[in-house]
XYZ file of N, CA and C in Angstrom:
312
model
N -13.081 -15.266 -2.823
C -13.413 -14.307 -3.851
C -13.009 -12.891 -3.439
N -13.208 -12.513 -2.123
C -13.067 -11.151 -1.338
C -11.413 -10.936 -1.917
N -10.405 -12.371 -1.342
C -9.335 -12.237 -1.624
C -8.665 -11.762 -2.844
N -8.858 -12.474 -4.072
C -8.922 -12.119 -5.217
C -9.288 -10.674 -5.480
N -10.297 -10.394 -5.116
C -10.372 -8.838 -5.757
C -9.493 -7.801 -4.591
N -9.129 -8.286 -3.378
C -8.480 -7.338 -2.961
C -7.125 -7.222 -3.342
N -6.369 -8.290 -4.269
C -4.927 -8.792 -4.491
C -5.215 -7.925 -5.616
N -6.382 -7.899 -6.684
C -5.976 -7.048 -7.791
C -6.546 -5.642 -7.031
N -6.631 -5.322 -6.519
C -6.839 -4.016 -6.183
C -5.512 -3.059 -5.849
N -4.644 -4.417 -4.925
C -3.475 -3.640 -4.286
C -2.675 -3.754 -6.048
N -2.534 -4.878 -6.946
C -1.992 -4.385 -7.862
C -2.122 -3.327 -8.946
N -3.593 -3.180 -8.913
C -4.013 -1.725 -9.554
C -3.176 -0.796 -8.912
N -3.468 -0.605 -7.249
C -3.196 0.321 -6.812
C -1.210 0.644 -7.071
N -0.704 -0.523 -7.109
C 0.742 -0.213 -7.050
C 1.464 -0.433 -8.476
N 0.399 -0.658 -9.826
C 0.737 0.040 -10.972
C 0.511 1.584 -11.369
N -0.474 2.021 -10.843
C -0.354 3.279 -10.859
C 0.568 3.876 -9.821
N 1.054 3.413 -9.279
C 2.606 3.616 -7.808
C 3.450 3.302 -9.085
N 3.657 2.853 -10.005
C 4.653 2.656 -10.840
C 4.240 3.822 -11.712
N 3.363 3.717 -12.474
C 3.647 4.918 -13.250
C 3.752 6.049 -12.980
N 3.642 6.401 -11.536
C 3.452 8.181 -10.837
C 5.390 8.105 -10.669
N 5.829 6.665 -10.724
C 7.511 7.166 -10.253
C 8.415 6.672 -11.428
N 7.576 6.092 -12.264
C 8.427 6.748 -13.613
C 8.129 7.934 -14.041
N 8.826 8.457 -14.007
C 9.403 9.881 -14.241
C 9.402 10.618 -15.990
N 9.919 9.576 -16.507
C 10.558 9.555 -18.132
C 9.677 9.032 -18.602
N 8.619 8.290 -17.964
C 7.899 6.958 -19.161
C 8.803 6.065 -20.010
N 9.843 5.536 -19.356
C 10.771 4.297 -20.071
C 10.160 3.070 -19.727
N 9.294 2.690 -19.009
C 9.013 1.228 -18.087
C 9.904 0.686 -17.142
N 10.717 1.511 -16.380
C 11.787 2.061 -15.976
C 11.949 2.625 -14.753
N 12.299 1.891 -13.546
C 12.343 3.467 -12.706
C 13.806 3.047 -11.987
N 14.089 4.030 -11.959
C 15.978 4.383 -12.081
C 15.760 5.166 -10.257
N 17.308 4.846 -9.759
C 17.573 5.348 -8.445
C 16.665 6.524 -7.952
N 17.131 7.660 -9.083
C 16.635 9.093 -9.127
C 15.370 8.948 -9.124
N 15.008 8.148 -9.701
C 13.334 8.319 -9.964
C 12.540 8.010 -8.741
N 13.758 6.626 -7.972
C 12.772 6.288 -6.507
C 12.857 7.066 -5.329
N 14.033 8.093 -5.825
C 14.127 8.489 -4.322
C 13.257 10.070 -4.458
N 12.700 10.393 -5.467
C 11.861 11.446 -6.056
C 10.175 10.821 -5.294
N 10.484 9.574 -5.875
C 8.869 9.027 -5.432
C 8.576 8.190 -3.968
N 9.723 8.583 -3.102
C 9.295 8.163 -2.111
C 10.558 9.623 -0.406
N 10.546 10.699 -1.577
C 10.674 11.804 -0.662
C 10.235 12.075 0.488
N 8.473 11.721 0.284
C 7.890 12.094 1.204
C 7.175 11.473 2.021
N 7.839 10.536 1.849
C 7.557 8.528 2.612
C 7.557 9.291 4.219
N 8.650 9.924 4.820
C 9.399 9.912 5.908
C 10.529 8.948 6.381
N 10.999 8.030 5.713
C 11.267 6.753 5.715
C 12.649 7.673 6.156
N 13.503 6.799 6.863
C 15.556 7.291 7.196
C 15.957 6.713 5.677
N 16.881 7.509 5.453
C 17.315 7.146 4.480
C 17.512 5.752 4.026
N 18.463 5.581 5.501
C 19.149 4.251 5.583
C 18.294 3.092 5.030
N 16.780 2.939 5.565
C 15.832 2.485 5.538
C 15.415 2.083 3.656
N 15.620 3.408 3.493
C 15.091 3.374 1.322
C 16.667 2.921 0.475
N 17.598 3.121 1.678
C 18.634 2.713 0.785
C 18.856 1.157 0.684
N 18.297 0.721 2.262
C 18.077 -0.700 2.061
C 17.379 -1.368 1.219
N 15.808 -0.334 1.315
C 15.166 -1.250 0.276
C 15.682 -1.237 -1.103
N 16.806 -0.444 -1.446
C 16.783 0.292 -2.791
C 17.540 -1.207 -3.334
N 18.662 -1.572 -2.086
C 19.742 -2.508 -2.687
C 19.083 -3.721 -2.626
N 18.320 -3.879 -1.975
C 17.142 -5.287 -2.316
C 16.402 -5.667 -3.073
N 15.807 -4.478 -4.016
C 15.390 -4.599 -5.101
C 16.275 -4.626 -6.217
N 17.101 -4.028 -6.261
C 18.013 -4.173 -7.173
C 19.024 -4.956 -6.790
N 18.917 -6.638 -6.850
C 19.983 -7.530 -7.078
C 20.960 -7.708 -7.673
N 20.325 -7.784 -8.940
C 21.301 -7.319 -10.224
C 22.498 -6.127 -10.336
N 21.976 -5.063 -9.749
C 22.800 -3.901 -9.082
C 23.093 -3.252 -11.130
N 21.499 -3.212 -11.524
C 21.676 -2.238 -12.990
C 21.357 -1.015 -12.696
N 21.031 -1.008 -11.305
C 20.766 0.686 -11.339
C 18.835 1.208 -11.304
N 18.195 0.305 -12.116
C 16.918 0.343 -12.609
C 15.910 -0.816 -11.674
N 14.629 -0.483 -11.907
C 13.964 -1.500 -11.382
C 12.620 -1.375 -12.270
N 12.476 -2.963 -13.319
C 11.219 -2.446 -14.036
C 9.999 -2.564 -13.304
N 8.386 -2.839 -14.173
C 7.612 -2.691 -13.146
C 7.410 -4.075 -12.358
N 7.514 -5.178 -12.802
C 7.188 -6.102 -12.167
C 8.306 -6.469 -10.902
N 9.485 -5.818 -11.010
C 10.232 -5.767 -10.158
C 9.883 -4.652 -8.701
N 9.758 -3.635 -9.168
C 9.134 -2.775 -8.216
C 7.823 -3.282 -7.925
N 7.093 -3.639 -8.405
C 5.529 -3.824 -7.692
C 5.860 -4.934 -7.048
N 6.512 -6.142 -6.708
C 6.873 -6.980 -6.106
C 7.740 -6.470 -4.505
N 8.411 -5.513 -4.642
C 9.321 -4.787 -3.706
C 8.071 -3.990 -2.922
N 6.270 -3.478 -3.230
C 5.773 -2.906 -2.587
C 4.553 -4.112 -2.395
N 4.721 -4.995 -3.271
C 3.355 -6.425 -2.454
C 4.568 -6.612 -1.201
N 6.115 -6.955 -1.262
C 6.488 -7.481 0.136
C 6.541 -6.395 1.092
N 6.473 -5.037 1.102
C 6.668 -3.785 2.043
C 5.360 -3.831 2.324
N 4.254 -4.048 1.816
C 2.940 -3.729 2.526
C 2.201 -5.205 2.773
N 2.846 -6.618 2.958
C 2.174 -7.642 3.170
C 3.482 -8.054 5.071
N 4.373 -6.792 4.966
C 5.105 -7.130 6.147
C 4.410 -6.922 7.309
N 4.531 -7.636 8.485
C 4.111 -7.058 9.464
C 4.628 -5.884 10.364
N 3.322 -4.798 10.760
C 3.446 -3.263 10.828
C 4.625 -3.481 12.053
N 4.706 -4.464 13.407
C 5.416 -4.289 14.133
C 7.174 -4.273 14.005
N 7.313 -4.972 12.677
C 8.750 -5.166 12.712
C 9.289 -3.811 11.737
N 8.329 -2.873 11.407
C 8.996 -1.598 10.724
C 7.717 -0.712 10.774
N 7.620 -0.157 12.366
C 6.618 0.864 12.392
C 6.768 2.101 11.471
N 8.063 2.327 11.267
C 8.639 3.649 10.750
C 8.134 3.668 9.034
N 7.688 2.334 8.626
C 7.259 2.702 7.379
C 5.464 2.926 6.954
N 5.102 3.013 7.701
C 3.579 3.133 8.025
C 3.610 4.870 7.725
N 3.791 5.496 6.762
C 3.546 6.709 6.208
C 2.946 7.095 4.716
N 2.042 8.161 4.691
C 2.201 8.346 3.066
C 2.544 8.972 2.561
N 2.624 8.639 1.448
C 3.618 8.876 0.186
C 3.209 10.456 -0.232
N 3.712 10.956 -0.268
C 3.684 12.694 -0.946
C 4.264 12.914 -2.447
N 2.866 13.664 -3.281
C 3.817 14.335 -4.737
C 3.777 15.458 -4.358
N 4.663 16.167 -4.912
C 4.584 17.492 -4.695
C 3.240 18.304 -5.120
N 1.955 17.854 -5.792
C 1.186 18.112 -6.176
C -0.370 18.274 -5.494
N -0.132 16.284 -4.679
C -1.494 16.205 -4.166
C -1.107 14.556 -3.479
N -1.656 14.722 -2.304
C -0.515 13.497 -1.684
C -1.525 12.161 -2.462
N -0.649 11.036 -2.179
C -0.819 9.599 -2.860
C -1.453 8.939 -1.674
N -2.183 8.144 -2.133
C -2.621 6.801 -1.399
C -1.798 6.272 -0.324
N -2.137 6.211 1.095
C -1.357 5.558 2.115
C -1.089 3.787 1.672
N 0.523 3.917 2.071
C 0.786 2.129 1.877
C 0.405 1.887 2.991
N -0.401 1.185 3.382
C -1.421 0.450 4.623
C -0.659 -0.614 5.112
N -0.053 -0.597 6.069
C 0.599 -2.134 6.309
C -0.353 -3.452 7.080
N -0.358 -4.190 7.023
C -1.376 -5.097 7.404
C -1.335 -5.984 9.206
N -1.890 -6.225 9.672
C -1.673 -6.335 10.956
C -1.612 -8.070 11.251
């Protein structure tokens, strides 16, 4: 039961991670939009460009939400040792976001 409510929790938590990086409100989040919403990750580029081309298979450019929230259940269900470097949080320019917690 614990499980269950913590699985919808992380998906609460990473639909509203979708709507803070759509940008436009299309259902939509486009290159520009991810690399806006994860500026302040700290992540190497190299690192977001990887994830960028992994999520986008298809190679349309876009990633809707069930596509992106799937790309952050597998980034935060990875284990922390094989990508310490992504264990940061996320920054808006406004008021920083919820840490992606990686799991041990």
């Amino acid at each position: 039961m614990a499980l269950a409510h913590s699985q919808s929790a992380n998906l609460d938590l990473f639909d509203a991670y979708f709507r803070r990086a759509d940008l436009d409100r299309d259902g939509q989040i486009s290159g520009n939009e991810a690399v806006a919403f994860f500026q302040g990750s700290g992540l190497p580029k190299q690192v977001l460009a990887q994830t960028w081309a992994h999520a986008d298979q298809r190679q349309t450019g876009f990633l809707g939400r069930a596509d992106f929230i799937l790309q952050l259940v597998r980034k935060s269900s990875r284990p922390i040792s094989r990508h310490p470097e992504e264990v940061n949080s996320l920054n808006s320019s406004s008021n920083k976001q919820p840490k992606l917690i990686k799991r041990y």
